[in-house]
Coordinates of C-alpha atoms in Angstrom, one line a residue:
M1439 CA 191.3 -2.6 195.9
L1440 CA 194.3 -0.8 197.5
A1441 CA 194.9 -2.0 201.1
D1442 CA 195.7 0.3 204.0
K1443 CA 199.3 -0.9 203.9
W1444 CA 201.4 -1.3 200.7
I1445 CA 203.1 -4.7 200.2
T1446 CA 206.7 -3.5 200.7
D1447 CA 205.9 -1.1 203.6
R1448 CA 207.7 -1.2 206.9
T1449 CA 206.5 -0.8 210.5
P1450 CA 208.2 1.6 212.9
T1451 CA 209.9 -0.1 215.8
A1452 CA 210.3 1.0 219.4
R1453 CA 214.0 1.9 218.8
F1454 CA 213.4 3.6 215.4
P1455 CA 209.9 5.2 215.9
N1456 CA 209.9 8.3 213.6
Y1457 CA 210.7 9.1 210.0
T1458 CA 210.7 12.1 207.8
R1459 CA 210.3 12.9 204.1
S1460 CA 212.8 15.6 204.5
N1461 CA 215.8 15.0 202.2
A1462 CA 214.0 11.8 201.2
G1463 CA 211.8 13.4 198.6
E1464 CA 214.8 14.3 196.4
V1465 CA 216.1 10.7 196.6
L1466 CA 212.8 9.0 195.7
P1467 CA 210.1 11.6 195.1
D1468 CA 207.6 9.0 193.8
P1469 CA 206.6 5.6 195.2
V1470 CA 209.4 3.1 194.7
S1471 CA 208.5 -0.1 192.7
P1472 CA 208.4 -3.4 194.6
L1473 CA 211.4 -4.8 192.6
G1474 CA 213.3 -1.5 192.9
W1475 CA 212.9 -1.6 196.7
T1476 CA 213.4 -5.2 197.4
F1477 CA 216.2 -5.9 194.9
M1478 CA 218.4 -2.7 195.1
W1479 CA 217.4 -1.2 198.4
E1480 CA 216.7 -4.0 200.8
S1481 CA 219.5 -6.1 199.3
G1482 CA 221.8 -3.2 198.6
V1483 CA 221.3 0.3 199.9
V1484 CA 219.8 -0.6 203.3
L1485 CA 222.7 -2.9 204.1
G1486 CA 225.2 -0.4 202.9
C1487 CA 223.6 2.3 205.0
R1488 CA 223.9 0.1 208.1
D1489 CA 227.5 -0.6 207.4
G1490 CA 228.2 3.0 206.9
F1491 CA 226.7 4.2 210.2
V1492 CA 228.6 1.4 211.9
S1493 CA 232.0 2.1 210.3
F1494 CA 231.5 5.8 210.8
G1495 CA 231.1 5.1 214.5
V1496 CA 227.4 5.9 215.2
F1497 CA 226.0 2.4 215.8
D1498 CA 226.9 -1.2 216.5
P1499 CA 225.4 -3.7 214.0
D1500 CA 223.1 -5.3 216.6
E1501 CA 221.6 -2.0 217.5
Y1502 CA 219.6 -2.3 214.3
G1503 CA 216.8 -4.8 213.7
T1504 CA 216.3 -7.2 210.8
P1505 CA 216.0 -5.8 208.3
P1506 CA 218.0 -2.8 209.5
E1507 CA 215.8 0.3 210.2
T1508 CA 218.1 2.6 208.2
F1509 CA 215.2 3.9 206.2
G1510 CA 211.4 3.8 206.2
L1511 CA 208.9 3.0 203.5
F1512 CA 205.3 3.9 203.9
G1513 CA 202.7 3.9 201.2
G1514 CA 205.6 3.0 198.9
Y1515 CA 207.2 6.4 199.7
F1516 CA 210.8 6.6 201.0
Y1517 CA 211.6 8.1 204.4
N1518 CA 214.7 9.0 206.3
S1519 CA 215.0 7.8 209.9
L1520 CA 215.1 10.6 212.4
M1521 CA 216.6 8.3 215.1
Q1522 CA 219.4 7.1 212.9
A1523 CA 220.6 10.7 212.2
R1524 CA 219.9 12.0 215.7
L1525 CA 222.0 9.3 217.4
M1526 CA 225.0 10.8 215.8
G1527 CA 224.1 14.1 217.5
V1528 CA 223.8 12.2 220.8
R1529 CA 227.0 10.3 220.6
M1530 CA 229.3 12.7 218.8
P1531 CA 231.2 15.0 221.1
G1532 CA 230.0 18.6 220.8
A1533 CA 226.9 17.7 218.8
S1534 CA 223.3 17.4 219.7
P1535 CA 220.1 15.9 218.1
E1536 CA 218.8 19.4 217.5
A1537 CA 221.9 20.4 215.6
I1538 CA 221.5 17.3 213.5
D1539 CA 217.9 18.2 212.7
Q1540 CA 219.0 21.7 211.6
A1541 CA 221.8 20.3 209.4
Y1542 CA 219.8 17.6 207.6
F1543 CA 216.1 18.2 207.9
D1544 CA 213.6 20.8 207.0
N1545 CA 212.6 23.2 209.7
R1546 CA 209.0 22.2 210.4
P1547 CA 206.8 22.4 213.5
D1548 CA 205.5 18.8 213.1
V1549 CA 208.9 17.3 213.6
P1550 CA 208.7 15.3 216.8
P1551 CA 211.2 16.3 219.5
Y1552 CA 214.1 14.0 220.3
R1553 CA 213.2 11.5 223.1
A1554 CA 216.2 10.3 225.1
E1555 CA 216.5 6.6 226.1
P1556 CA 219.2 4.9 228.2
W1557 CA 220.8 3.0 225.2
H1558 CA 221.5 6.2 223.3
E1559 CA 224.5 7.4 225.3
S1560 CA 227.8 5.6 224.6
E1561 CA 231.3 6.6 225.6
R1562 CA 232.7 4.0 223.2
H1563 CA 230.9 5.4 220.2
A1564 CA 231.8 9.0 221.3
E1565 CA 235.4 8.0 221.2
K1566 CA 235.1 6.5 217.8
L1567 CA 233.1 9.4 216.4
G1568 CA 235.7 11.8 217.8
A1569 CA 238.4 10.0 215.8
T1570 CA 236.2 10.0 212.7
L1571 CA 235.6 13.7 213.1
G1572 CA 239.3 14.3 213.4
Y1573 CA 239.9 12.4 210.1
V1574 CA 237.1 14.2 208.2
M1575 CA 238.3 17.6 209.3
S1576 CA 242.0 16.9 208.4
T1577 CA 242.0 14.9 205.2
A1578 CA 242.7 16.6 201.9
D1579 CA 241.0 14.0 199.8
Y1580 CA 238.8 10.9 200.2
P1581 CA 240.2 8.1 197.9
P1582 CA 237.6 5.3 198.5
I1583 CA 234.9 7.1 196.4
D1584 CA 237.4 7.8 193.6
R1585 CA 238.3 4.1 193.5
Q1586 CA 234.6 3.2 193.4
K1587 CA 234.1 5.5 190.5
L1588 CA 236.4 3.3 188.5
V1589 CA 234.4 0.2 189.7
A1590 CA 231.2 1.8 188.6
K1591 CA 232.7 2.6 185.2
A1592 CA 233.9 -1.0 184.8
C1593 CA 230.4 -2.3 185.5
R1594 CA 229.2 -0.2 182.5
D1595 CA 232.2 -1.0 180.3
S1596 CA 231.7 -4.7 180.9
R1597 CA 228.0 -4.7 179.9
P1598 CA 227.5 -7.6 177.5
D1599 CA 225.0 -7.7 174.7
L1600 CA 222.0 -8.2 176.9
S1601 CA 219.9 -9.5 174.1
K1602 CA 222.1 -12.6 173.9
L1603 CA 221.8 -13.5 177.6
T1604 CA 219.3 -16.0 178.9
N1605 CA 216.6 -14.9 181.3
A1606 CA 218.5 -16.4 184.2
Q1607 CA 221.7 -14.7 183.1
L1608 CA 220.0 -11.4 183.0
V1609 CA 218.9 -11.8 186.6
G1610 CA 222.3 -13.1 187.5
R1611 CA 224.0 -10.0 186.1
A1612 CA 221.6 -7.8 187.9
R1613 CA 222.3 -9.7 191.2
S1614 CA 226.1 -9.2 190.6
M1615 CA 225.5 -5.5 191.1
Q1616 CA 224.0 -5.8 194.6
P1617 CA 227.4 -6.2 196.4
H1618 CA 228.7 -3.1 194.7
V1619 CA 225.7 -1.1 195.9
V1620 CA 226.3 -2.3 199.5
A1621 CA 229.9 -1.2 199.4
M1622 CA 229.2 2.1 197.5
F1623 CA 226.4 3.1 199.8
E1624 CA 228.6 2.5 202.9
Q1625 CA 230.8 5.2 201.4
H1626 CA 227.8 7.4 200.6
V1627 CA 227.1 7.5 204.3
W1628 CA 230.6 8.7 205.0
A1629 CA 230.3 11.3 202.3
S1630 CA 226.9 12.5 203.4
L1631 CA 227.7 12.7 207.0
G1632 CA 231.2 14.2 206.3
A1633 CA 229.6 16.8 204.0
S1634 CA 227.7 18.3 207.0
F1635 CA 230.6 19.2 209.1
G1636 CA 232.3 21.9 207.0
P1637 CA 229.1 23.8 206.1
G1638 CA 227.7 23.5 209.5
G1639 CA 230.8 24.6 211.2
L1640 CA 231.2 27.6 208.8
Q1641 CA 227.6 28.7 209.6
A1642 CA 228.3 28.6 213.3
M1643 CA 231.6 30.3 213.1
L1644 CA 230.5 33.1 210.8
G1645 CA 227.3 33.5 212.7
E1646 CA 229.3 34.3 215.8
M1647 CA 231.2 36.9 213.7
G1648 CA 227.9 38.5 212.5
R1649 CA 228.5 37.3 209.0
G1650 CA 226.1 34.4 208.8
T1651 CA 225.0 35.0 205.2
D1652 CA 228.6 34.7 204.0
A1653 CA 228.7 31.0 205.1
I1654 CA 226.8 29.9 202.0
K1655 CA 229.2 31.8 199.7
L1656 CA 232.2 29.9 201.1
I1657 CA 230.8 26.6 199.9
T1658 CA 229.9 27.9 196.5
G1659 CA 232.0 27.4 193.3
I1660 CA 234.0 24.5 194.8
G1661 CA 234.3 22.6 191.5
G1662 CA 234.6 18.8 191.0
V1663 CA 230.9 18.2 191.5
D1664 CA 230.2 15.3 189.2
S1665 CA 226.4 15.7 189.0
A1666 CA 226.9 19.3 187.7
D1667 CA 228.7 17.7 184.7
I1668 CA 225.3 16.6 183.4
G1669 CA 224.3 20.2 183.1
R1670 CA 227.6 21.3 181.6
D1671 CA 227.6 18.5 179.0
L1672 CA 224.0 19.2 178.0
W1673 CA 224.9 22.9 177.8
T1674 CA 227.7 22.1 175.3
L1675 CA 225.2 20.1 173.2
S1676 CA 222.7 23.0 173.4
R1677 CA 225.4 25.3 172.0
M1678 CA 225.9 23.0 169.1
V1679 CA 222.2 23.1 168.3
R1680 CA 222.1 26.9 168.7
E1681 CA 224.9 27.4 166.3
S1682 CA 223.6 25.0 163.6
V1683 CA 220.8 25.6 161.2
V1684 CA 220.4 21.9 160.5
L1685 CA 220.3 20.9 164.2
T1686 CA 217.9 23.7 165.0
A1687 CA 215.6 22.6 162.3
A1688 CA 215.6 19.1 163.6
F1689 CA 214.7 20.2 167.1
D1690 CA 212.1 22.7 165.7
A1691 CA 210.4 19.8 163.9
G1692 CA 209.7 17.9 167.2
L1693 CA 211.7 16.0 169.7
S1694 CA 210.2 12.6 168.8
T1695 CA 211.8 12.7 165.4
A1696 CA 214.9 14.9 166.2
L1697 CA 217.5 12.0 166.4
E1698 CA 216.1 10.4 163.2
R1699 CA 216.3 13.6 161.3
M1700 CA 219.9 14.3 162.5
R1701 CA 221.1 10.8 161.6
A1702 CA 219.9 11.4 158.1
V1703 CA 222.2 14.4 157.7
A1704 CA 226.0 14.0 157.6
S1705 CA 226.7 17.4 159.1
S1706 CA 225.0 16.3 162.3
A1707 CA 227.8 13.7 163.0
P1708 CA 229.7 15.8 165.6
F1709 CA 226.5 16.4 167.6
L1710 CA 225.5 12.8 167.5
T1711 CA 229.0 11.7 168.6
A1712 CA 228.9 14.1 171.5
Y1713 CA 225.3 13.0 172.3
D1714 CA 226.3 9.3 172.3
Q1715 CA 229.2 10.1 174.7
F1716 CA 226.7 11.9 176.9
I1717 CA 224.5 8.8 177.1
Y1718 CA 227.5 6.6 177.8
D1719 CA 228.7 8.9 180.6
H1720 CA 225.3 9.9 182.1
G1721 CA 222.8 7.5 180.7
S1722 CA 222.1 6.1 184.2
R1723 CA 220.7 9.4 185.4
G1724 CA 217.1 10.5 185.3
P1725 CA 214.1 11.3 187.5
N1726 CA 213.5 9.1 190.5
E1727 CA 216.8 7.5 189.5
W1728 CA 217.3 5.4 192.7
D1729 CA 214.3 3.2 191.5
M1730 CA 215.2 0.7 188.8
A1731 CA 211.7 1.1 187.4
A1732 CA 212.3 4.8 186.5
P1733 CA 213.3 6.0 183.1
S1734 CA 216.8 7.3 182.5
Y1735 CA 218.6 9.3 179.8
E1736 CA 219.6 6.0 178.1
T1737 CA 216.2 4.3 178.2
S1738 CA 214.2 7.5 177.4
P1739 CA 216.2 9.7 175.0
T1740 CA 213.5 12.4 175.0
L1741 CA 214.5 13.3 178.6
A1742 CA 217.9 14.6 177.4
L1743 CA 216.5 16.1 174.2
A1744 CA 213.8 18.1 176.0
Q1745 CA 216.4 19.6 178.3
I1746 CA 218.7 20.5 175.4
D1747 CA 215.7 22.1 173.8
A1748 CA 215.1 24.2 176.8
L1749 CA 218.8 25.1 177.1
R1750 CA 219.2 26.2 173.5
K1751 CA 217.0 29.2 174.2
Q1752 CA 219.6 30.6 176.7
G1753 CA 222.2 33.0 175.6
D1754 CA 225.9 32.3 176.3
Q1755 CA 225.9 34.5 179.4
A1756 CA 224.3 31.6 181.3
S1757 CA 227.4 29.4 180.6
P1758 CA 228.0 27.2 183.7
Q1759 CA 231.8 27.6 183.3
K1760 CA 231.5 31.3 183.5
A1761 CA 229.3 31.0 186.6
L1762 CA 231.8 28.6 188.2
E1763 CA 234.6 31.0 187.6
R1764 CA 232.7 34.0 189.0
N1765 CA 231.7 32.1 192.1
S1766 CA 235.1 30.5 192.6
A1767 CA 236.7 34.0 192.5
E1768 CA 234.2 35.3 195.0
R1769 CA 234.8 32.3 197.2
A1770 CA 238.5 32.9 197.1
R1771 CA 238.2 36.6 197.9
L1772 CA 235.8 36.0 200.8
S1773 CA 238.0 33.1 202.2
A1774 CA 241.0 35.4 202.2
E1775 CA 239.1 38.1 203.9
I1776 CA 237.9 35.8 206.7
A1777 CA 241.3 34.3 207.1
E1778 CA 242.8 37.8 207.5
L1779 CA 240.2 38.6 210.2
V1780 CA 241.1 35.5 212.3
K1781 CA 244.9 35.3 211.6
D1782 CA 245.9 36.4 215.0
D1783 CA 243.9 33.7 216.7
A1784 CA 245.7 30.4 215.9
A1785 CA 242.8 28.2 217.0
A1786 CA 240.2 30.1 215.0
A1787 CA 242.5 30.3 211.9
G1788 CA 243.1 26.5 212.1
T1789 CA 239.4 25.8 212.5
F1790 CA 238.5 28.0 209.6
A1791 CA 241.1 26.3 207.3
A1792 CA 239.9 22.9 208.3
L1793 CA 236.2 23.7 207.8
M1794 CA 237.0 25.1 204.3
Q1795 CA 239.0 22.0 203.3
S1796 CA 236.4 19.6 204.7
G1797 CA 233.6 21.3 202.8
E1798 CA 235.6 21.1 199.5
V1799 CA 236.4 17.4 200.0
F1800 CA 233.1 16.0 201.2
L1801 CA 230.6 18.0 199.3
A1802 CA 232.1 16.9 196.0
A1803 CA 232.5 13.4 197.3
R1804 CA 228.9 13.2 198.2
E1805 CA 227.7 13.9 194.6
R1806 CA 230.4 11.6 193.2
C1807 CA 229.3 8.7 195.4
K1808 CA 225.7 9.2 194.5
G1809 CA 226.7 8.9 190.8
N1810 CA 228.6 5.7 191.5
N1811 CA 225.6 4.1 193.1
I1812 CA 223.2 5.2 190.4
R1813 CA 225.5 3.9 187.6
V1814 CA 225.5 0.4 189.2
I1815 CA 221.8 0.4 189.9
H1816 CA 221.3 1.4 186.2
E1817 CA 223.0 -1.8 185.1
G1818 CA 220.3 -3.7 187.0
R1819 CA 217.7 -1.6 185.3
M1820 CA 219.0 -2.5 181.8
C1821 CA 218.8 -6.2 182.7
F1822 CA 215.2 -6.0 183.9
D1823 CA 214.1 -3.8 181.1
E1824 CA 215.3 -6.4 178.7
L1825 CA 213.6 -9.2 180.7
G1826 CA 210.4 -7.2 180.7
R1827 CA 210.4 -6.7 176.9
R1828 CA 210.9 -10.4 176.5
M1829 CA 208.0 -11.2 178.7
V1830 CA 205.7 -8.9 176.7
A1831 CA 206.8 -10.6 173.5
A1832 CA 206.0 -14.0 175.1
G1833 CA 202.6 -12.8 176.1
H1834 CA 203.2 -13.0 179.9
L1835 CA 203.1 -9.2 180.6
A1836 CA 200.9 -6.5 179.2
N1837 CA 203.8 -4.0 179.3
A1838 CA 207.5 -4.2 180.1
K1839 CA 207.3 -2.1 183.3
Q1840 CA 205.1 -4.8 184.9
I1841 CA 208.4 -6.7 185.6
Y1842 CA 209.0 -4.1 188.4
Q1843 CA 205.9 -5.2 190.3
L1844 CA 207.7 -8.4 191.2
A1845 CA 209.5 -8.6 194.6
E1846 CA 213.0 -10.1 194.7
D1847 CA 211.7 -13.2 196.4
D1848 CA 209.4 -13.8 193.4
L1849 CA 212.1 -13.8 190.8
D1850 CA 213.2 -17.5 190.8
A1851 CA 209.6 -18.7 190.6
F1852 CA 208.8 -16.1 187.9
L1853 CA 211.6 -17.4 185.7
V1854 CA 210.2 -21.0 186.0
N1855 CA 206.5 -20.1 185.4
P1856 CA 206.0 -16.4 184.3
A1857 CA 202.5 -17.1 183.2
A1858 CA 201.4 -17.7 186.8
F1859 CA 202.3 -14.0 187.6
S1860 CA 200.5 -12.3 184.8
A1861 CA 197.3 -11.6 186.6
P1862 CA 198.8 -10.8 190.0
L1863 CA 201.3 -8.3 188.5
A1864 CA 198.6 -6.6 186.5
E1865 CA 196.5 -6.1 189.6
R1866 CA 199.5 -4.9 191.6
E1867 CA 200.3 -2.4 188.8
V1868 CA 196.8 -0.9 189.2
D1869 CA 197.2 -0.5 193.0
F1870 CA 200.7 0.9 192.6
A1871 CA 199.5 3.6 190.3
K1872 CA 197.0 4.7 193.0
L1873 CA 199.9 5.4 195.4
N1874 CA 201.0 8.2 193.1
D1875 CA 197.8 10.0 193.8
L1876 CA 198.3 10.1 197.5
E1877 CA 200.1 12.8 199.6
P1878 CA 202.4 11.0 202.0
P1879 CA 202.6 12.4 205.6
F1880 CA 205.7 14.4 206.0
I1881 CA 206.4 12.8 209.4
V1882 CA 205.6 9.2 210.5
D1883 CA 205.9 9.0 214.3
V1884 CA 205.4 5.6 216.1
S1885 CA 202.8 4.4 213.6
C1886 CA 201.8 5.2 210.0
P1887 CA 198.2 6.3 209.2
P1888 CA 196.3 3.9 207.0
L1889 CA 196.5 4.7 203.3
S1890 CA 192.7 5.2 203.2
S1891 CA 193.2 8.4 205.4
W1892 CA 195.9 9.9 203.2
P1893 CA 194.8 13.0 201.2
K1894 CA 195.2 13.4 197.5
R1895 CA 198.5 14.9 196.2
G1896 CA 198.7 18.5 195.1
I1897 CA 196.4 20.1 197.7
A1898 CA 198.0 23.0 199.6
T1899 CA 197.2 23.3 203.3
L1900 CA 198.9 26.7 204.0
G1901 CA 196.8 28.8 201.6
P1902 CA 197.8 30.9 198.6
V1903 CA 200.4 33.7 198.8
S1904 CA 199.7 37.4 198.4
A1905 CA 201.7 40.2 196.9
G1906 CA 204.2 41.5 199.5
D1907 CA 204.5 38.2 201.3
V1908 CA 208.0 37.1 202.2
L1909 CA 208.4 33.3 202.4
T1910 CA 211.4 32.0 204.4
G1911 CA 213.3 28.9 203.7
V1912 CA 216.9 27.6 203.9
A1913 CA 219.7 29.7 202.3
C1914 CA 221.1 27.2 199.8
S1915 CA 223.0 29.1 197.1
P1916 CA 223.7 32.9 197.1
G1917 CA 222.5 35.5 194.7
V1918 CA 219.6 37.9 194.2
V1919 CA 217.3 37.4 191.2
T1920 CA 213.9 38.8 190.2
G1921 CA 211.8 36.8 187.7
R1922 CA 208.6 35.0 186.9
A1923 CA 207.7 31.8 188.7
R1924 CA 207.5 28.7 186.6
V1925 CA 206.1 25.8 188.5
L1926 CA 207.3 22.4 187.1
H1927 CA 206.7 18.9 188.3
D1928 CA 208.6 16.9 185.6
P1929 CA 212.2 17.6 184.5
G1930 CA 211.4 15.9 181.2
D1931 CA 208.6 18.4 180.4
P1932 CA 210.3 21.9 180.7
L1933 CA 207.9 23.6 178.2
G1934 CA 207.3 27.1 179.1
L1935 CA 210.5 27.6 181.1
E1936 CA 212.1 30.8 179.7
P1937 CA 215.5 32.3 180.4
G1938 CA 215.4 34.1 183.7
D1939 CA 212.3 32.3 185.1
I1940 CA 212.3 31.1 188.7
L1941 CA 212.0 27.3 188.7
I1942 CA 209.6 26.2 191.5
T1943 CA 209.3 22.5 192.3
E1944 CA 208.9 20.1 195.2
S1945 CA 212.5 18.8 195.1
T1946 CA 215.1 17.9 192.6
D1947 CA 217.5 15.1 191.6
P1948 CA 220.3 15.2 189.0
S1949 CA 217.8 14.9 186.1
W1950 CA 216.8 18.5 187.0
T1951 CA 220.3 19.9 186.8
P1952 CA 220.2 21.1 183.1
L1953 CA 217.1 23.1 183.9
F1954 CA 219.0 25.1 186.5
L1955 CA 220.9 26.6 183.6
A1956 CA 217.7 27.5 181.8
A1957 CA 216.4 29.3 184.9
G1958 CA 217.3 32.4 186.9
A1959 CA 216.9 30.7 190.3
V1960 CA 215.5 27.6 192.0
V1961 CA 213.0 27.3 194.9
T1962 CA 212.1 23.9 196.3
D1963 CA 209.5 22.8 198.8
I1964 CA 211.9 20.6 200.7
G1965 CA 215.7 20.3 200.9
A1966 CA 218.4 21.7 203.2
M1967 CA 221.9 23.0 202.6
G1968 CA 223.2 19.6 201.7
S1969 CA 220.4 18.7 199.3
H1970 CA 221.0 18.1 195.6
A1971 CA 219.4 21.4 194.6
S1972 CA 221.7 23.2 197.0
I1973 CA 224.9 21.6 196.0
V1974 CA 224.4 21.8 192.2
S1975 CA 222.9 25.4 192.4
R1976 CA 226.1 26.5 194.1
E1977 CA 228.2 24.7 191.5
L1978 CA 226.4 26.2 188.6
G1979 CA 226.0 29.7 190.0
I1980 CA 222.2 29.7 190.4
P1981 CA 220.5 31.3 193.5
C1982 CA 218.6 28.7 195.4
V1983 CA 216.2 28.7 198.4
G1984 CA 215.1 25.3 199.8
S1985 CA 212.6 24.1 202.3
V1986 CA 210.0 26.8 201.4
A1987 CA 206.9 25.0 202.7
E1988 CA 204.5 24.1 199.8
A1989 CA 206.0 26.6 197.5
S1990 CA 205.1 24.6 194.4
R1991 CA 201.5 24.7 195.5
R1992 CA 201.1 28.1 197.0
I1993 CA 203.0 30.2 194.4
P1994 CA 201.0 30.7 191.2
D1995 CA 202.7 30.1 187.9
G1996 CA 203.7 33.5 186.4
A1997 CA 204.0 35.4 189.7
L1998 CA 206.8 37.9 189.9
L1999 CA 209.3 36.9 192.6
T2000 CA 212.6 38.1 194.1
I2001 CA 214.9 35.4 195.3
D2002 CA 217.7 36.0 197.8
G2003 CA 219.6 32.8 198.0
A2004 CA 222.0 34.0 200.8
A2005 CA 219.1 35.2 203.0
G2006 CA 216.9 32.2 202.2
T2007 CA 213.9 34.4 201.2
V2008 CA 211.3 34.4 198.5
T2009 CA 209.5 37.8 198.1
I2010 CA 206.2 37.8 196.2
V2011 CA 206.4 41.1 194.2
S2012 CA 203.1 40.6 192.3
L2013 CA 200.8 37.7 191.4
N2014 CA 200.8 38.5 187.7

C-alpha cells in the first residue's frame, strides 16, 4: 500500500519552506524513479545546482542544508525552490523577489508571498552579484558550456561495448558520469540565470516605451539553439520519406516494422545513414529525459519514427530553416528600429545593445547546457538498461525497468545478492506506478500534504471554456494563428495531429520539438518566457503561449482557437 510519503521525498526546511511545479513540470513532468533521483540528481544535479548558485554569487555553501535544498521532491514529483530563486532577487542590486517570480514562475494566485528574514540581506553577495551581472551583460560568448559540449561528446564517443563489461564495471562507468553532471549543472545555473537578464530587461525597457509586445520578437530567431536541431534533423528525415515511394510505403505499413522494411531495400541506405547519425547525435533525448528510467530516441526508436511520421504530412512551407530566416530578418529590422529610437540617449542605446547581446548568448547557452547534461545522464541510462536486461535473464527481475526502483545506496548490496531485492523492487514498482495517477500540488508551502489527500490527475478545477472566452497566459513566441486544438499528452503518440493544428499540452521538453513543426502553434499549461516551449518555439518560428492555467484540461480537442503569441492570448472561436 502506498504510504503518505514517497521513499525519496524531501521535507521542507525553515530556510527553504516553499516550492513550485512552475518550470519544473517541463524538466520532470512525471514522477522520477528512485535510482534516477538518488544517482543522477542527489549525487549530481543537486550538488551542481548548489555550486552554481554559490559561484554565481547568490549563496554561501553553508547557507544550504545537507543535502542542499536546491530542489524539492514530493510524491516523487520534482519542484523548484522559490526561496533559492527569490534570494537572487533580494541580494542582486536593482532586483526584487517579485521580479524573480515574474521572470521564472507562472503567474498564479496560490504562490505564497516572499517572507523576509534577517539572513536574506547581504552586502557581500550584492557586490558579487553586481560583478556577475556586469559580466553577463558584457560578454559576447560563454566558453565553459562550449567546452563541456566536447566533454559530453567524448563521453558518448568513448562508450565501450557494454555487453562485455561486468556488472560492477557497468555501475562504475555510470558512476564516472556523476562528476560531469555536477560540473555541467553548475554551468546550467549560470546559463539559466543569465538567460533571464536580457529578455527581462527588454520587456521592461520596451514596456516603458509603450512597445511591450515587441520584446518577445527581439529574442526570436536568434539561432544556435541546439535543442531545435532535433526538430530540424527530423524534418530533414521527414523530407526524405516524403520524397521516396519506398520509404513512404515502409511508414504506411506501420512504425513497428518500418526500420526492418527499410533495411531490406538498398535504396533506403541514405535515409538509414541519416537516421543512424540522428540517433548518435540526439539519442539521449526523449520525454522525461532528466530521469534515467525514461525512454530515449536510442532506447525506443519508435519515438523518433512516430515524429517523422507526423512531420512527413507537412508541406515544405513549414521548413524550420525558412521560419528561422523570416524571424531573424524581422528581429534585425525591429532591433534597428529600436536602436534608431534611442540613439540620442547614450545610456539607453548602450543598455539596449547589452540586453540584445545577453539574450543571444545565454538563451542559446541554456539549451546547449541542457543537452550536455542529458547526454551524460544518458550514458548512465545505457549502463543501467544493460544491467536490468541481465537481471531479467538471470531471473532476478520481472522486467528490466525494475532496476530503476533501486536507490543508489542499494547498488553495492544488489550486485552482491540481487535475488534479495526481487520482491522489494516488485512491490516498489507497484507503488511507484500509483504516483503517476496523482495530481501534485502546484505549490508546497512549509509542509507537503499526505499523498492520500492528493486528487487524481487530469481533473480540471477551473471549469470548461466557452466560445468567445479569451484565456491569458505568458507571451512566449510571436505570431497569430487560427486552428483546431489538438490536446496531446505524449510526444511519442502524435496521431491525429494535422498540419496547422494548435498543440495543447501540459508542458514540453525537447522530445516535443519535432511536433512544433507539425503544428501551427503551441499552448502549454505551465512555462514562462524562458521555458523550453518558449525558446524552441521562437527558434522554429511557431507562435506559443505558456502558463495558460489548465489549458490541456479545459480546452476540448477540436475546438477552433486563435493564438496570439505576442499578446499571450488564446481566444476560443468555437467549440467544434
